[in-house]
Tab-separated table of C-alpha atoms in Angstrom:
chain	number	residue	atom	x	y	z
A	1	MET	CA	-24.040	-2.150	63.694
A	2	ASP	CA	-25.524	-3.604	60.552
A	3	ARG	CA	-25.857	-0.765	58.107
A	4	ARG	CA	-27.496	-2.680	55.414
A	5	PRO	CA	-31.146	-1.481	56.306
A	6	LEU	CA	-29.945	2.106	56.224
A	7	ALA	CA	-28.194	1.553	52.834
A	8	ALA	CA	-31.306	-0.007	51.512
A	9	ALA	CA	-33.377	2.885	52.682
A	10	VAL	CA	-31.168	5.423	51.021
A	11	ALA	CA	-31.134	3.355	47.766
A	12	ALA	CA	-34.961	3.255	47.826
A	13	LEU	CA	-35.020	7.089	48.166
A	14	CYS	CA	-32.534	7.699	45.292
A	15	LEU	CA	-33.256	4.820	42.899
A	16	PRO	CA	-36.133	6.560	40.984
A	17	LEU	CA	-33.698	9.408	40.073
A	18	LEU	CA	-31.120	7.430	38.294
A	19	ALA	CA	-32.787	7.575	34.895
A	20	ARG	CA	-33.463	11.309	34.920
A	21	PRO	CA	-31.382	13.689	32.749
A	22	ALA	CA	-30.130	17.012	33.823
A	23	LEU	CA	-32.582	19.740	32.658
A	24	ALA	CA	-32.788	23.587	32.809
A	25	HIS	CA	-35.509	25.942	34.026
A	26	VAL	CA	-36.720	26.465	30.478
A	27	ASP	CA	-37.727	22.820	30.503
A	28	TYR	CA	-40.705	23.732	32.642
A	29	VAL	CA	-42.412	25.265	29.635
A	30	THR	CA	-40.532	24.039	26.552
A	31	ASP	CA	-39.602	20.749	24.816
A	32	PRO	CA	-36.101	19.658	23.849
A	33	VAL	CA	-34.931	20.918	20.467
A	34	GLY	CA	-33.143	18.864	17.891
A	35	GLY	CA	-29.928	20.892	17.636
A	36	THR	CA	-27.977	23.415	19.624
A	37	VAL	CA	-26.902	26.986	18.921
A	38	ASP	CA	-23.355	28.196	19.629
A	39	ALA	CA	-23.647	30.847	22.297
A	40	VAL	CA	-20.796	33.041	20.964
A	41	ALA	CA	-22.013	32.884	17.426
A	42	PHE	CA	-25.531	33.638	18.624
A	43	VAL	CA	-24.474	36.846	20.422
A	44	ARG	CA	-22.343	37.913	17.438
A	45	GLU	CA	-25.241	37.381	15.125
A	46	VAL	CA	-27.694	39.316	17.237
A	47	LEU	CA	-25.396	42.302	17.719
A	48	SER	CA	-24.558	42.368	14.014
A	49	ASP	CA	-27.979	43.877	13.290
A	50	PRO	CA	-27.554	47.692	13.530
A	51	THR	CA	-30.869	48.100	15.390
A	52	ASN	CA	-30.024	45.450	18.016
A	53	ALA	CA	-26.512	46.968	18.307
A	54	ALA	CA	-27.944	50.415	18.891
A	55	LEU	CA	-30.429	49.078	21.454
A	56	PHE	CA	-27.732	47.207	23.304
A	57	ALA	CA	-25.363	50.193	23.334
A	58	GLY	CA	-27.998	52.665	24.422
A	59	ALA	CA	-29.182	50.374	27.282
A	60	THR	CA	-25.587	49.900	28.408
A	61	VAL	CA	-24.848	53.613	28.426
A	62	VAL	CA	-27.994	54.445	30.355
A	63	SER	CA	-27.384	51.729	32.908
A	64	VAL	CA	-23.713	52.661	33.426
A	65	ALA	CA	-24.623	56.339	33.722
A	66	ALA	CA	-27.400	55.667	36.252
A	67	LEU	CA	-25.064	53.489	38.250
A	68	GLY	CA	-22.277	56.114	38.113
A	69	THR	CA	-24.615	58.898	39.197
A	70	TYR	CA	-25.889	56.909	42.113
A	71	LEU	CA	-22.383	55.957	43.234
A	72	ARG	CA	-21.212	59.546	42.886
A	73	TYR	CA	-24.096	61.258	44.699
A	74	ARG	CA	-26.086	58.588	46.637
A	75	PRO	CA	-28.781	61.083	47.604
A	76	THR	CA	-30.606	60.575	50.866
A	77	VAL	CA	-34.299	60.375	50.268
A	78	PRO	CA	-36.430	60.416	53.401
A	79	ASP	CA	-38.938	58.005	51.995
A	80	LEU	CA	-36.229	55.424	51.356
A	81	ALA	CA	-34.834	55.899	54.866
A	82	VAL	CA	-38.249	55.218	56.328
A	83	LEU	CA	-38.707	52.157	54.166
A	84	ARG	CA	-35.338	50.731	55.159
A	85	GLU	CA	-36.039	51.296	58.922
A	86	THR	CA	-39.487	49.770	58.567
A	87	LEU	CA	-38.014	46.601	56.765
A	88	ALA	CA	-35.270	46.312	59.246
A	89	SER	CA	-37.866	46.059	62.018
A	90	TYR	CA	-39.214	42.950	60.297
A	91	ASP	CA	-35.872	41.027	60.499
A	92	ASP	CA	-37.061	38.707	63.261
A	93	LEU	CA	-39.758	37.381	60.877
A	94	VAL	CA	-37.186	36.202	58.300
A	95	PRO	CA	-37.030	32.726	59.668
A	96	TRP	CA	-40.786	32.481	59.331
A	97	MET	CA	-40.592	33.759	55.679
A	98	LEU	CA	-37.906	31.117	54.871
A	99	ARG	CA	-39.864	28.330	56.556
A	100	LEU	CA	-43.000	29.109	54.540
A	101	SER	CA	-40.962	29.330	51.298
A	102	LEU	CA	-39.170	26.051	51.880
A	103	GLY	CA	-41.833	24.013	53.538
A	104	LEU	CA	-44.743	24.684	51.238
A	105	PRO	CA	-43.066	23.603	47.867
A	106	LEU	CA	-41.516	20.546	49.643
A	107	VAL	CA	-44.973	19.375	50.709
A	108	GLY	CA	-46.244	20.011	47.183
A	109	ALA	CA	-43.245	18.140	45.779
A	110	GLY	CA	-43.963	15.090	47.901
A	111	PHE	CA	-47.602	14.971	46.918
A	112	GLN	CA	-47.059	15.727	43.209
A	113	GLY	CA	-44.126	13.442	42.844
A	114	TYR	CA	-40.895	15.453	42.125
A	115	LEU	CA	-37.726	16.058	44.018
A	116	PHE	CA	-36.994	19.790	44.585
A	117	ALA	CA	-37.111	20.611	40.959
A	118	PRO	CA	-40.315	19.755	38.947
A	119	THR	CA	-38.267	18.267	36.207
A	120	VAL	CA	-36.879	15.564	38.494
A	121	SER	CA	-40.016	13.458	38.927
A	122	PHE	CA	-40.780	10.059	40.530
A	123	ASP	CA	-43.829	7.913	41.081
A	124	PRO	CA	-45.169	8.575	44.582
A	125	ALA	CA	-47.112	5.374	44.690
A	126	ALA	CA	-43.983	3.333	43.759
A	127	ASN	CA	-41.732	5.295	46.138
A	128	PRO	CA	-43.571	5.945	49.370
A	129	LEU	CA	-40.397	6.530	51.397
A	130	LEU	CA	-39.252	9.323	49.132
A	131	ARG	CA	-42.659	10.855	49.201
A	132	LEU	CA	-42.888	10.622	53.040
A	133	ALA	CA	-39.417	12.202	53.431
A	134	LEU	CA	-40.277	15.221	51.340
A	135	ILE	CA	-43.612	15.743	53.087
A	136	ALA	CA	-42.094	15.276	56.534
A	137	VAL	CA	-39.357	17.697	55.950
A	138	GLY	CA	-41.907	20.227	54.470
A	139	PHE	CA	-44.389	19.936	57.289
A	140	PHE	CA	-41.780	20.002	60.078
A	141	THR	CA	-40.258	23.125	58.426
A	142	LEU	CA	-43.686	24.780	58.100
A	143	PHE	CA	-44.442	24.107	61.772
A	144	GLY	CA	-40.950	25.099	62.889
A	145	LEU	CA	-40.644	21.899	64.902
A	146	ALA	CA	-36.982	20.632	65.460
A	147	THR	CA	-36.120	23.209	62.790
A	148	ARG	CA	-32.429	22.876	62.759
A	149	PHE	CA	-32.382	19.085	62.787
A	150	VAL	CA	-34.963	18.976	60.020
A	151	THR	CA	-32.857	21.413	58.100
A	152	LEU	CA	-29.918	19.176	58.282
A	153	GLY	CA	-32.183	16.330	57.024
A	154	GLY	CA	-33.213	18.573	54.121
A	155	LEU	CA	-29.610	19.484	53.169
A	156	ALA	CA	-28.754	15.729	53.282
A	157	LEU	CA	-31.724	14.821	51.121
A	158	TYR	CA	-30.731	17.557	48.587
A	159	ALA	CA	-27.156	16.401	48.539
A	160	LEU	CA	-28.153	12.754	47.913
A	161	ALA	CA	-30.536	13.823	45.157
A	162	LEU	CA	-27.889	16.022	43.511
A	163	ALA	CA	-25.321	13.206	43.644
A	164	VAL	CA	-27.771	10.974	41.771
A	165	ASP	CA	-29.295	13.551	39.332
A	166	PRO	CA	-27.506	16.789	38.510
A	167	GLY	CA	-30.908	18.134	37.415
A	168	VAL	CA	-31.627	19.010	41.031
A	169	VAL	CA	-29.158	21.890	40.707
A	170	LEU	CA	-32.167	23.750	39.178
A	171	ALA	CA	-33.511	24.071	42.710
A	172	MET	CA	-30.181	25.374	44.156
A	173	GLU	CA	-31.957	28.093	46.132
A	174	TYR	CA	-32.853	25.464	48.796
A	175	VAL	CA	-29.280	25.328	49.827
A	176	PRO	CA	-28.919	28.885	51.060
A	177	GLY	CA	-32.476	28.755	52.534
A	178	PHE	CA	-31.604	25.647	54.579
A	179	LEU	CA	-28.298	27.095	55.613
A	180	ALA	CA	-29.857	30.280	56.875
A	181	LEU	CA	-32.468	28.322	58.868
A	182	LEU	CA	-29.717	26.160	60.380
A	183	ILE	CA	-28.205	29.303	61.785
A	184	VAL	CA	-31.307	31.241	62.896
A	185	GLY	CA	-33.589	28.356	63.761
A	186	GLY	CA	-37.331	28.421	63.515
A	187	GLY	CA	-37.731	31.949	64.896
A	188	ARG	CA	-41.191	33.006	65.662
A	189	PRO	CA	-43.939	32.080	65.321
A	190	SER	CA	-42.785	28.483	65.529
A	191	ALA	CA	-43.476	25.242	67.434
A	192	ASP	CA	-39.866	25.350	68.630
A	193	ASP	CA	-40.227	28.816	70.177
A	194	ILE	CA	-43.518	27.901	71.904
A	195	LEU	CA	-42.316	24.624	73.287
A	196	GLN	CA	-38.965	26.068	74.377
A	197	ARG	CA	-40.685	28.888	76.322
A	198	VAL	CA	-43.053	26.414	78.035
A	199	ALA	CA	-40.312	23.899	78.826
A	200	ALA	CA	-38.005	26.667	80.223
A	201	THR	CA	-40.652	28.074	82.590
A	202	ASP	CA	-40.364	26.862	86.171
A	203	GLY	CA	-43.384	24.989	87.561
A	204	THR	CA	-44.894	23.908	84.183
A	205	LEU	CA	-45.949	20.365	83.785
A	206	TYR	CA	-44.669	20.202	80.253
A	207	GLY	CA	-41.264	21.472	81.418
A	208	ARG	CA	-40.964	18.302	83.555
A	209	VAL	CA	-41.605	16.043	80.565
A	210	ASP	CA	-39.867	17.791	77.631
A	211	ARG	CA	-36.240	18.578	78.475
A	212	VAL	CA	-35.211	18.267	74.787
A	213	HIS	CA	-36.486	21.715	73.785
A	214	LEU	CA	-34.314	23.404	76.272
A	215	LEU	CA	-31.596	22.530	73.715
A	216	LYS	CA	-32.890	25.387	71.565
A	217	GLY	CA	-31.543	28.025	73.837
A	218	TRP	CA	-28.153	26.364	73.783
A	219	LEU	CA	-28.270	26.203	69.939
A	220	ASP	CA	-29.382	29.830	69.632
A	221	GLU	CA	-26.203	30.834	71.757
A	222	ARG	CA	-23.904	28.663	69.690
A	223	THR	CA	-25.164	29.942	66.322
A	224	ALA	CA	-25.409	33.626	67.504
A	225	PRO	CA	-21.866	34.525	66.169
A	226	TYR	CA	-22.880	33.467	62.684
A	227	ARG	CA	-26.169	35.302	62.346
A	228	SER	CA	-24.460	38.298	60.846
A	229	ALA	CA	-23.544	36.070	57.860
A	230	VAL	CA	-27.331	35.182	57.072
A	231	PRO	CA	-27.933	38.192	54.747
A	232	ALA	CA	-24.849	37.334	52.743
A	233	ILE	CA	-25.822	33.598	52.563
A	234	LEU	CA	-29.183	34.512	51.211
A	235	ARG	CA	-28.276	37.235	48.656
A	236	VAL	CA	-25.183	35.311	47.406
A	237	GLY	CA	-27.296	32.130	47.092
A	238	MET	CA	-29.971	33.991	45.145
A	239	GLY	CA	-27.390	35.784	43.082
A	240	VAL	CA	-25.717	32.528	42.057
A	241	THR	CA	-29.197	31.259	41.002
A	242	PHE	CA	-29.769	34.347	38.879
A	243	VAL	CA	-26.279	34.091	37.270
A	244	TYR	CA	-27.119	30.505	36.393
A	245	LEU	CA	-30.453	31.381	35.012
A	246	GLY	CA	-29.028	34.077	32.811
A	247	VAL	CA	-25.741	32.622	31.690
A	248	ILE	CA	-26.365	28.885	31.592
A	249	GLN	CA	-30.027	28.721	30.690
A	250	LYS	CA	-30.318	31.585	28.314
A	251	LEU	CA	-26.936	32.863	26.950
A	252	ALA	CA	-25.384	29.358	26.815
A	253	ASP	CA	-28.509	27.677	25.550
A	254	PRO	CA	-30.159	30.221	23.194
A	255	ALA	CA	-32.037	27.627	21.207
A	256	ARG	CA	-34.286	26.713	24.183
A	257	SER	CA	-34.799	30.374	25.105
A	258	LEU	CA	-35.723	31.294	21.469
A	259	GLN	CA	-38.316	28.556	21.764
A	260	VAL	CA	-39.826	30.294	24.841
A	261	VAL	CA	-39.972	33.599	23.006
A	262	GLU	CA	-41.790	31.981	20.089
A	263	LYS	CA	-44.161	29.832	22.229
A	264	TYR	CA	-45.459	32.878	24.138
A	265	ASP	CA	-45.201	35.426	21.367
A	266	LEU	CA	-43.016	37.697	23.523
A	267	THR	CA	-42.064	39.827	20.569
A	268	ALA	CA	-45.664	41.090	20.572
A	269	VAL	CA	-45.209	42.327	24.116
A	270	ILE	CA	-41.927	44.110	23.364
A	271	PRO	CA	-41.414	44.423	19.588
A	272	VAL	CA	-37.758	43.540	19.311
A	273	ASP	CA	-35.770	40.790	17.552
A	274	PRO	CA	-36.285	37.391	19.316
A	275	GLY	CA	-32.476	37.118	19.718
A	276	MET	CA	-32.442	40.420	21.422
A	277	TRP	CA	-35.185	39.166	23.736
A	278	VAL	CA	-32.898	36.276	24.799
A	279	LEU	CA	-29.767	38.375	25.057
A	280	GLY	CA	-31.427	41.104	27.030
A	281	ALA	CA	-33.169	38.691	29.432
A	282	GLY	CA	-29.967	36.646	29.972
A	283	LEU	CA	-27.829	39.723	30.673
A	284	LEU	CA	-30.381	41.232	32.892
A	285	GLU	CA	-30.608	38.101	35.126
A	286	ALA	CA	-26.827	37.788	35.183
A	287	VAL	CA	-26.246	41.397	36.190
A	288	VAL	CA	-28.879	41.202	38.882
A	289	GLY	CA	-27.209	38.055	40.160
A	290	LEU	CA	-23.727	39.719	40.244
A	291	PHE	CA	-25.120	42.708	41.989
A	292	LEU	CA	-26.658	40.481	44.637
A	293	ILE	CA	-23.379	38.478	44.971
A	294	ALA	CA	-21.419	41.744	45.488
A	295	GLY	CA	-24.115	43.181	47.730
A	296	LEU	CA	-24.517	46.298	45.600
A	297	LEU	CA	-27.892	48.002	45.375
A	298	THR	CA	-29.091	44.833	47.201
A	299	ARG	CA	-32.736	45.765	47.999
A	300	PHE	CA	-33.149	47.152	44.489
A	301	GLY	CA	-31.876	43.895	43.070
A	302	ALA	CA	-34.148	41.846	45.319
A	303	ALA	CA	-37.084	44.023	44.157
A	304	VAL	CA	-36.176	43.529	40.496
A	305	ALA	CA	-35.852	39.742	41.153
A	306	PHE	CA	-39.277	39.682	42.680
A	307	LEU	CA	-40.705	41.611	39.805
A	308	LEU	CA	-39.046	39.118	37.269
A	309	PHE	CA	-40.578	36.088	39.123
A	310	THR	CA	-43.998	37.750	39.142
A	311	THR	CA	-43.873	38.531	35.472
A	312	THR	CA	-42.862	35.106	34.659
A	313	LEU	CA	-45.759	33.564	36.616
A	314	PHE	CA	-48.321	35.790	34.864
A	315	GLY	CA	-46.603	35.754	31.496
A	316	LEU	CA	-46.141	31.978	31.250
A	317	PRO	CA	-49.439	30.438	32.295
A	318	ASP	CA	-48.122	26.885	32.318
A	319	ASP	CA	-45.033	27.616	34.488
A	320	PRO	CA	-45.216	25.670	37.683
A	321	VAL	CA	-45.905	28.054	40.569
A	322	LEU	CA	-44.563	25.898	43.379
A	323	ALA	CA	-41.157	25.778	41.651
A	324	HIS	CA	-40.775	29.531	42.383
A	325	VAL	CA	-42.155	29.813	45.861
A	326	THR	CA	-38.723	29.374	47.391
A	327	LEU	CA	-37.208	32.075	45.194
A	328	PHE	CA	-40.067	34.420	46.167
A	329	GLY	CA	-39.290	33.764	49.824
A	330	MET	CA	-35.619	34.366	49.250
A	331	ALA	CA	-36.212	37.641	47.501
A	332	SER	CA	-38.566	38.752	50.302
A	333	ALA	CA	-35.949	37.943	52.950
A	334	VAL	CA	-33.153	39.727	51.107
A	335	PHE	CA	-35.480	42.746	50.560
A	336	THR	CA	-36.156	42.766	54.268
A	337	LEU	CA	-32.570	42.261	55.531
A	338	GLY	CA	-30.687	44.296	52.958
A	339	ALA	CA	-27.044	43.531	52.114
A	340	GLY	CA	-25.740	42.879	55.628
A	341	PRO	CA	-22.203	43.761	56.756
A	342	LEU	CA	-20.321	41.790	54.059
A	343	SER	CA	-21.287	43.821	51.164
A	344	LEU	CA	-20.378	46.709	48.838
A	345	ASP	CA	-23.444	48.560	50.183
A	346	ARG	CA	-21.974	48.504	53.644
A	347	TRP	CA	-18.471	49.357	52.306
A	348	LEU	CA	-19.866	52.321	50.459
A	349	GLY	CA	-21.510	53.585	53.645
A	350	ASP	CA	-25.025	52.950	52.341
A	351	ALA	CA	-26.182	50.918	55.320
A	352	PRO	CA	-29.020	52.853	56.959
A	353	ALA	CA	-29.354	53.365	60.599
A	354	GLY	CA	-32.240	50.847	60.823
A	355	ASP	CA	-30.322	47.934	59.388
A	356	ARG	CA	-28.911	45.360	61.917
A	357	ASP	CA	-25.873	43.189	61.462
A	358	VAL	CA	-27.480	40.281	63.342
A	359	VAL	CA	-30.668	38.409	62.483
A	360	PRO	CA	-32.528	37.824	65.732
A	361	ALA	CA	-33.136	34.153	66.712
A	362	GLY	CA	-36.691	34.955	67.668
A	363	ASP	CA	-36.251	34.791	71.494
């Protein structure tokens, strides 16, 4: 078979990315700076100030004491138990949450002309195939039509884009989202669920025509053993994203982060040294990410993540909203599912009776 047409199509999709540099999330709201700041020297300089050192030490002591108290006593609060049981009853809607949070920004990316991350742009008029691919993956994901196959296409498109432009790593949250959908499918409500039910019902006219959607039941059975891993895939994926935001973007690149503090006059919101702002934000995101990866205080970590995203959107008016829709969906899914069986929360015996180990496929 002649593969030249396929190679040409792939090249047409990826060619506009060749000239794009790797960028960080702070690039959404700041311009490049002339020089760089050594991260170790920056932290040393910030903490050399007695006020900053006292604030850092106090916050560390309070945080460690609060965590130690929780791990020592872990009191059972009836309100929290009811909340957990209620959230666990929504677990069959997680595929729908993920489809919305992946599909909407992909449709927007196709129309606005960027590939996964807003900093990796292309000209939609000059690259109609790339635009069509993003919009198609987005719409099919939203509708829940051929979800698992479209998910594979989305993963392949992300991998191709990442191979050409490392800047796509800024949108790494798409990977755990796609992987989770690959396991659980479209769930309900979805076109796959509707068509599969009609096709599987004896005597239906549609069932005589569409035998393909009967494949959904077979795929649900084959992926069932892996559904218990979905909470871990989502929380680890979001945790890695937070560690990246805190360590790579802020602590390892303080010059750009200081520019954000100055641009939005954040010291007027919380009157501390600008360096302390950057250090505190970076450490907070890194710690939240590590807790999510370990599955410790998972729902609390997801709630903090959601709060941080919300604060960013309202505090930074020119921050691209679509760029964070996927992270909002991920945080919502993790908050709903909890840590899952592969976590410190479960090992510590904090899994409430309402939590399930398996995410339903929506059947």
